[in-house]
Each structure stands twice: as structure tokens, then as C-alpha cells.
CSV table of C-alpha atoms in Angstrom, one decimal:
chain,number,residue,atom,x,y,z
A,1,LEU,CA,0.1,-0.2,-0.2
A,2,GLY,CA,3.0,2.3,0.1
A,3,MET,CA,1.8,3.5,3.7
A,4,ALA,CA,3.4,2.9,7.0
A,5,ALA,CA,1.7,0.4,9.2
A,6,PRO,CA,-0.3,2.1,11.7
A,7,ALA,CA,1.1,2.3,15.3
A,8,ALA,CA,-0.6,-0.4,17.5
A,9,LEU,CA,-3.5,1.1,19.1
A,10,GLN,CA,-3.4,1.3,23.1
A,11,ARG,CA,-6.1,-0.8,24.7
A,12,SER,CA,-7.4,-1.2,28.1
A,13,VAL,CA,-8.4,-4.7,28.8
A,14,VAL,CA,-10.4,-6.5,31.2
A,15,SER,CA,-9.4,-10.2,31.2
A,16,PRO,CA,-11.8,-13.0,31.7
A,17,ALA,CA,-11.9,-14.8,35.0
A,18,GLY,CA,-11.6,-18.1,33.6
A,19,ARG,CA,-10.4,-19.5,30.4
A,20,HIS,CA,-10.2,-17.1,27.7
A,21,THR,CA,-12.6,-18.7,24.7
A,22,ALA,CA,-14.3,-15.2,23.4
A,23,SER,CA,-13.4,-11.6,22.9
A,24,LEU,CA,-15.5,-8.1,22.8
A,25,ILE,CA,-14.0,-5.1,21.5
A,26,PHE,CA,-15.7,-1.9,22.5
A,27,LEU,CA,-14.9,1.4,20.8
A,28,HIS,CA,-15.2,4.6,22.8
A,29,GLY,CA,-17.2,7.7,21.4
A,30,SER,CA,-15.6,10.9,20.1
A,31,GLY,CA,-12.8,12.7,22.4
A,32,ASP,CA,-12.7,9.6,24.9
A,33,THR,CA,-10.3,7.1,25.5
A,34,GLY,CA,-10.3,3.2,26.2
A,35,GLN,CA,-9.7,3.9,29.9
A,36,GLY,CA,-12.5,6.6,29.7
A,37,ALA,CA,-15.2,4.4,28.3
A,38,ARG,CA,-14.2,1.3,30.7
A,39,ALA,CA,-14.3,3.7,33.7
A,40,TRP,CA,-17.7,5.3,32.5
A,41,ILE,CA,-19.0,1.6,32.3
A,42,LYS,CA,-17.7,0.6,35.8
A,43,GLN,CA,-19.2,3.8,37.1
A,44,ILE,CA,-22.7,2.9,36.0
A,45,LEU,CA,-22.3,-1.1,37.0
A,46,ASN,CA,-20.4,0.0,40.2
A,47,GLN,CA,-17.9,-2.6,38.7
A,48,ASP,CA,-16.0,-3.6,35.5
A,49,MET,CA,-18.1,-5.2,33.0
A,50,ALA,CA,-16.4,-8.7,33.6
A,51,PHE,CA,-17.0,-12.2,32.2
A,52,GLN,CA,-15.7,-15.6,32.8
A,53,HIS,CA,-14.8,-16.4,29.5
A,54,ILE,CA,-14.7,-13.3,27.5
A,55,LYS,CA,-11.8,-10.7,27.2
A,56,VAL,CA,-13.0,-7.1,27.0
A,57,ILE,CA,-10.8,-4.9,25.1
A,58,TYR,CA,-11.3,-0.9,24.8
A,59,PRO,CA,-8.9,0.4,22.4
A,60,THR,CA,-8.0,4.1,22.1
A,61,ALA,CA,-8.2,6.3,18.9
A,62,PRO,CA,-5.1,8.1,17.9
A,63,SER,CA,-5.4,11.6,18.1
A,64,ARG,CA,-6.3,13.7,15.2
A,65,PRO,CA,-7.5,17.0,13.9
A,66,TYR,CA,-11.4,16.7,13.7
A,67,THR,CA,-13.2,19.0,11.6
A,68,PRO,CA,-16.6,19.4,14.2
A,69,MET,CA,-13.9,20.9,16.6
A,70,LYS,CA,-12.5,23.3,14.0
A,71,GLY,CA,-9.7,21.0,13.6
A,72,ALA,CA,-8.5,21.0,17.3
A,73,PHE,CA,-7.0,17.6,17.7
A,74,SER,CA,-9.2,15.0,19.6
A,75,ASN,CA,-9.4,11.2,19.8
A,76,VAL,CA,-11.6,10.2,17.1
A,77,TRP,CA,-11.8,6.9,15.1
A,78,PHE,CA,-12.3,9.1,12.0
A,79,ASP,CA,-13.0,12.6,10.8
A,80,ARG,CA,-16.4,13.7,9.6
A,81,TYR,CA,-17.6,17.0,7.9
A,82,LYS,CA,-20.3,17.5,10.5
A,83,ILE,CA,-22.2,15.5,12.9
A,84,SER,CA,-25.1,14.8,10.8
A,85,ASN,CA,-26.4,11.8,8.8
A,86,ASP,CA,-27.0,14.1,5.8
A,87,CYS,CA,-23.5,14.8,4.6
A,88,PRO,CA,-20.7,12.5,2.7
A,89,GLU,CA,-18.4,10.0,4.9
A,90,HIS,CA,-15.0,10.8,5.4
A,91,ILE,CA,-14.0,7.9,3.8
A,92,GLU,CA,-10.2,8.1,3.7
A,93,SER,CA,-9.9,8.3,7.6
A,94,ILE,CA,-12.6,5.6,8.3
A,95,ASP,CA,-10.6,3.1,5.8
A,96,SER,CA,-7.3,3.7,7.3
A,97,MET,CA,-8.7,3.0,10.8
A,98,CYS,CA,-10.5,0.0,9.7
A,99,GLN,CA,-6.9,-1.2,9.2
A,100,GLY,CA,-5.7,-0.5,12.9
A,101,LEU,CA,-8.6,-2.1,13.8
A,102,THR,CA,-8.1,-5.1,12.0
A,103,ASP,CA,-4.9,-5.4,13.9
A,104,VAL,CA,-7.0,-5.6,17.1
A,105,ILE,CA,-9.1,-8.2,15.7
A,106,ASN,CA,-6.2,-10.2,14.2
A,107,ASP,CA,-4.5,-10.2,17.7
A,108,GLU,CA,-7.2,-12.0,19.3
A,109,VAL,CA,-7.2,-14.6,16.2
A,110,LYS,CA,-3.7,-15.3,16.8
A,111,SER,CA,-4.3,-15.9,20.6
A,112,GLY,CA,-6.8,-18.6,19.3
A,113,ILE,CA,-10.2,-16.8,19.2
A,114,ALA,CA,-12.3,-17.7,16.1
A,115,LYS,CA,-13.8,-14.4,14.5
A,116,ASN,CA,-17.3,-15.9,15.2
A,117,ARG,CA,-16.4,-15.5,19.0
A,118,ILE,CA,-15.5,-11.9,18.6
A,119,LEU,CA,-17.9,-9.1,19.3
A,120,ILE,CA,-17.3,-5.5,18.2
A,121,GLY,CA,-18.9,-2.5,18.6
A,122,GLY,CA,-19.0,0.8,20.5
A,123,PHE,CA,-20.8,4.0,21.8
A,124,SER,CA,-21.8,6.7,19.3
A,125,MET,CA,-18.9,7.3,16.8
A,126,GLY,CA,-17.5,3.8,17.9
A,127,GLY,CA,-20.6,2.2,17.0
A,128,GLY,CA,-20.3,3.9,13.6
A,129,MET,CA,-16.7,2.9,13.5
A,130,ALA,CA,-17.5,-0.8,14.0
A,131,MET,CA,-20.4,-1.1,11.7
A,132,HIS,CA,-18.1,-0.1,8.9
A,133,LEU,CA,-15.4,-2.6,10.1
A,134,ALA,CA,-17.8,-5.3,10.4
A,135,TYR,CA,-20.3,-5.0,7.3
A,136,ARG,CA,-17.5,-4.2,4.9
A,137,PHE,CA,-14.3,-6.0,6.2
A,138,HIS,CA,-15.3,-8.6,8.6
A,139,GLN,CA,-18.7,-10.2,8.1
A,140,ASP,CA,-17.7,-13.3,9.9
A,141,LEU,CA,-17.6,-11.7,13.4
A,142,ALA,CA,-20.0,-13.0,16.0
A,143,GLY,CA,-21.9,-9.6,16.1
A,144,VAL,CA,-21.9,-5.9,16.3
A,145,PHE,CA,-23.4,-3.7,18.7
A,146,ALA,CA,-24.2,0.4,18.0
A,147,LEU,CA,-25.2,2.2,21.0
A,148,SER,CA,-26.3,5.8,20.5
A,149,SER,CA,-24.8,5.6,16.9
A,150,PHE,CA,-25.9,6.0,13.4
A,151,LEU,CA,-24.7,5.7,9.8
A,152,ASN,CA,-24.7,8.7,7.1
A,153,LYS,CA,-27.6,8.3,4.5
A,154,ASP,CA,-25.3,7.1,1.7
A,155,SER,CA,-22.8,5.3,3.7
A,156,ALA,CA,-20.3,2.9,2.3
A,157,VAL,CA,-21.6,0.4,4.5
A,158,TYR,CA,-25.1,0.4,2.7
A,159,GLN,CA,-23.2,0.2,-0.6
A,160,ALA,CA,-21.2,-3.0,0.4
A,161,LEU,CA,-24.5,-4.5,1.5
A,162,LYS,CA,-26.1,-4.1,-1.6
A,163,ARG,CA,-23.6,-6.2,-3.4
A,164,ASN,CA,-23.4,-8.6,-0.4
A,165,GLU,CA,-24.8,-12.4,-0.7
A,166,SER,CA,-23.1,-13.9,2.7
A,167,ALA,CA,-24.7,-14.5,6.1
A,168,LEU,CA,-23.7,-11.1,8.2
A,169,PRO,CA,-23.1,-10.7,11.7
A,170,GLU,CA,-26.3,-9.6,13.9
A,171,LEU,CA,-26.4,-6.0,15.0
A,172,PHE,CA,-27.6,-5.0,18.7
A,173,GLN,CA,-28.7,-1.4,18.7
A,174,CYS,CA,-29.6,0.9,21.5
A,175,HIS,CA,-30.9,4.5,21.4
A,176,GLY,CA,-32.0,7.3,23.7
A,177,THR,CA,-35.2,9.1,22.6
A,178,ALA,CA,-34.0,12.2,23.9
A,179,ASP,CA,-30.5,12.0,22.4
A,180,GLU,CA,-29.8,15.6,21.0
A,181,LEU,CA,-26.2,15.0,19.4
A,182,VAL,CA,-27.2,11.7,17.5
A,183,LEU,CA,-30.9,12.0,16.9
A,184,TYR,CA,-33.1,8.9,17.7
A,185,SER,CA,-34.5,9.1,14.1
A,186,TRP,CA,-31.1,8.7,12.6
A,187,GLY,CA,-30.5,5.6,14.6
A,188,GLU,CA,-33.8,4.3,13.6
A,189,GLU,CA,-33.2,5.0,10.0
A,190,THR,CA,-29.9,3.3,10.1
A,191,ASN,CA,-31.7,0.2,11.7
A,192,LYS,CA,-34.2,0.1,9.1
A,193,MET,CA,-31.6,0.4,6.3
A,194,LEU,CA,-29.4,-2.3,7.5
A,195,LYS,CA,-32.6,-4.7,7.8
A,196,SER,CA,-33.7,-3.7,4.6
A,197,LEU,CA,-30.0,-5.0,3.3
A,198,GLY,CA,-30.3,-8.3,5.2
A,199,VAL,CA,-29.0,-7.6,8.5
A,200,SER,CA,-30.6,-9.4,11.5
A,201,ALA,CA,-31.1,-6.1,13.8
A,202,SER,CA,-32.7,-5.1,16.9
A,203,LEU,CA,-33.1,-1.5,18.1
A,204,HIS,CA,-33.8,-1.3,21.9
A,205,THR,CA,-35.5,2.4,22.6
A,206,PHE,CA,-34.7,4.3,26.0
A,207,PRO,CA,-37.6,6.7,26.8
A,208,ASN,CA,-35.8,10.4,28.0
A,209,LEU,CA,-32.4,9.0,27.7
A,210,ASN,CA,-29.7,11.6,26.1
A,211,HIS,CA,-26.6,10.8,24.6
A,212,GLU,CA,-25.2,8.7,27.6
A,213,LEU,CA,-25.4,5.1,28.6
A,214,ASN,CA,-27.5,3.8,31.6
A,215,ARG,CA,-27.6,0.7,33.7
A,216,THR,CA,-30.9,-0.8,32.1
A,217,GLU,CA,-29.2,-0.4,28.7
A,218,ILE,CA,-25.8,-1.8,29.8
A,219,GLU,CA,-27.6,-4.9,31.7
A,220,LYS,CA,-29.5,-5.8,28.3
A,221,PHE,CA,-26.2,-5.5,26.4
A,222,LYS,CA,-24.8,-8.0,28.8
A,223,SER,CA,-27.5,-10.5,28.1
A,224,TRP,CA,-27.1,-10.0,24.4
A,225,ILE,CA,-23.3,-10.6,24.8
A,226,LEU,CA,-23.8,-13.9,26.7
A,227,LYS,CA,-26.3,-15.1,24.1
A,228,LYS,CA,-24.1,-14.2,21.2
A,229,LEU,CA,-20.7,-15.5,23.2
A,230,PRO,CA,-22.0,-18.6,25.2
A,231,VAL,CA,-19.7,-19.9,27.9
A,232,GLU,CA,-18.8,-23.0,26.0
A,233,ALA,CA,-18.3,-22.6,22.0
A,234,PRO,CA,-20.8,-25.2,20.6
A,235,ASN,CA,-18.8,-28.1,19.2
A,236,ALA,CA,-18.1,-27.5,15.4
A,237,ASN,CA,-20.0,-29.9,13.4
């Protein structure tokens, strides 16, 4: 590609209590860090989101100039022209980050975890990033989660799925109806669009929830995680 390999992303990791047989990659929202996202969830649950068999990885996005902040540096997965579903995607920055995050996935595979035992997703921009990563480049992952997230109207994800024939990872989406940053209607439209393109997608609605996470949502999310990544991997038949 003639490009230097991206520096490995820093990550905060919650190790499984028992034998590691599955992994979950959680991508933070814009301006946050892996540590920050982990601490936020820990504060809501009064403990780390931890599992017997699942390693939880919180990578940190590199710092880059971010257009919605007038070009100030921020920890963001990609740039965007504005925070709206009605503008083109900044595809160059999305695609280069897909490479850096593929390294995180590959590290898990190298440590013996099958791709169908890996979940990826995140909060806000992290969820948008995860949808690009999974639905365009890693359709063999166990599932995708997007919390308070959206895709732009003409997203490259939709273009890729229009040409797709294979089975796709399930999507778990959550969104607050009082979100003033990422409108609930954007999340809903993303959900409908992905469904129409063959993704098995659920959308959990949280009345009066703004652009944030809450305990009910995380508990529901944890149940879905355990449904997608049960303790013992079923025997391959």
C-alpha cells in the first residue's frame, strides 16, 4: 500500500476470570479513550463489565485533527464534515482506521479466538466505526453493537451490503429518544436501512435517555453478549 503500518492502538483490557474463549472489542465515543469508556461503564455498574470467558478490550483512537471541533486534535476513530447523517462520509479516515482495528481483531485470532467468537461495537462514533469494520471487512464476526450511533444516509456500509451475498453478523442497537447529539431518528433510520439490506438487527429504545449509557441498557447489552458468546463454544459439527 506504500503506507507505513499504523502504530498499534493502545488498549485497556479486562481479562476473563476463567478460560479465555471469546473476545469483545468496545470502541469509545469521540474525544474519549479506552480507559475512559471502561471507567464510565464501571461507574454505571459499580464494577468492571467482566465475564468468566470473555476478554473485554477497550482500544483508544489516535489523536487527529477533527473538523467538527474546528480542526482541534481529538481522539476520534475518523473525521467527519459535520455531525449529521446528511453529509458525505470522510471515507479516507474511516478506511485507514479499519486497518488499525483489523490488527486488534487479528491479535485475538492469533491468540486462538475464532472470529465467530468476537464481538465488536461501541458508543456513538465507536458504533459507527464498528459497523464499517464489520459489515464492510469482517462479515464473519459474531455480532456488532451500536449504542447511540448512526450511519450517514449514503454510507459505504449500505453500498457494500447491496452487493453482498453472505450471512451477516447480527446487530444490537440501543438509542435514547432524548438524544440531542445523535438524533433517535438517525439511529432508527440506520436500523431500518440495515434490515432492508439483510442484517438481522434489533433496536432497543430508551425513553428520556440523552446521549449517554444507563444501567438498564448495559444489563440488556450484557445479556445479548452472553447470548452471542455463550460460555462453551458449541462443538463444530
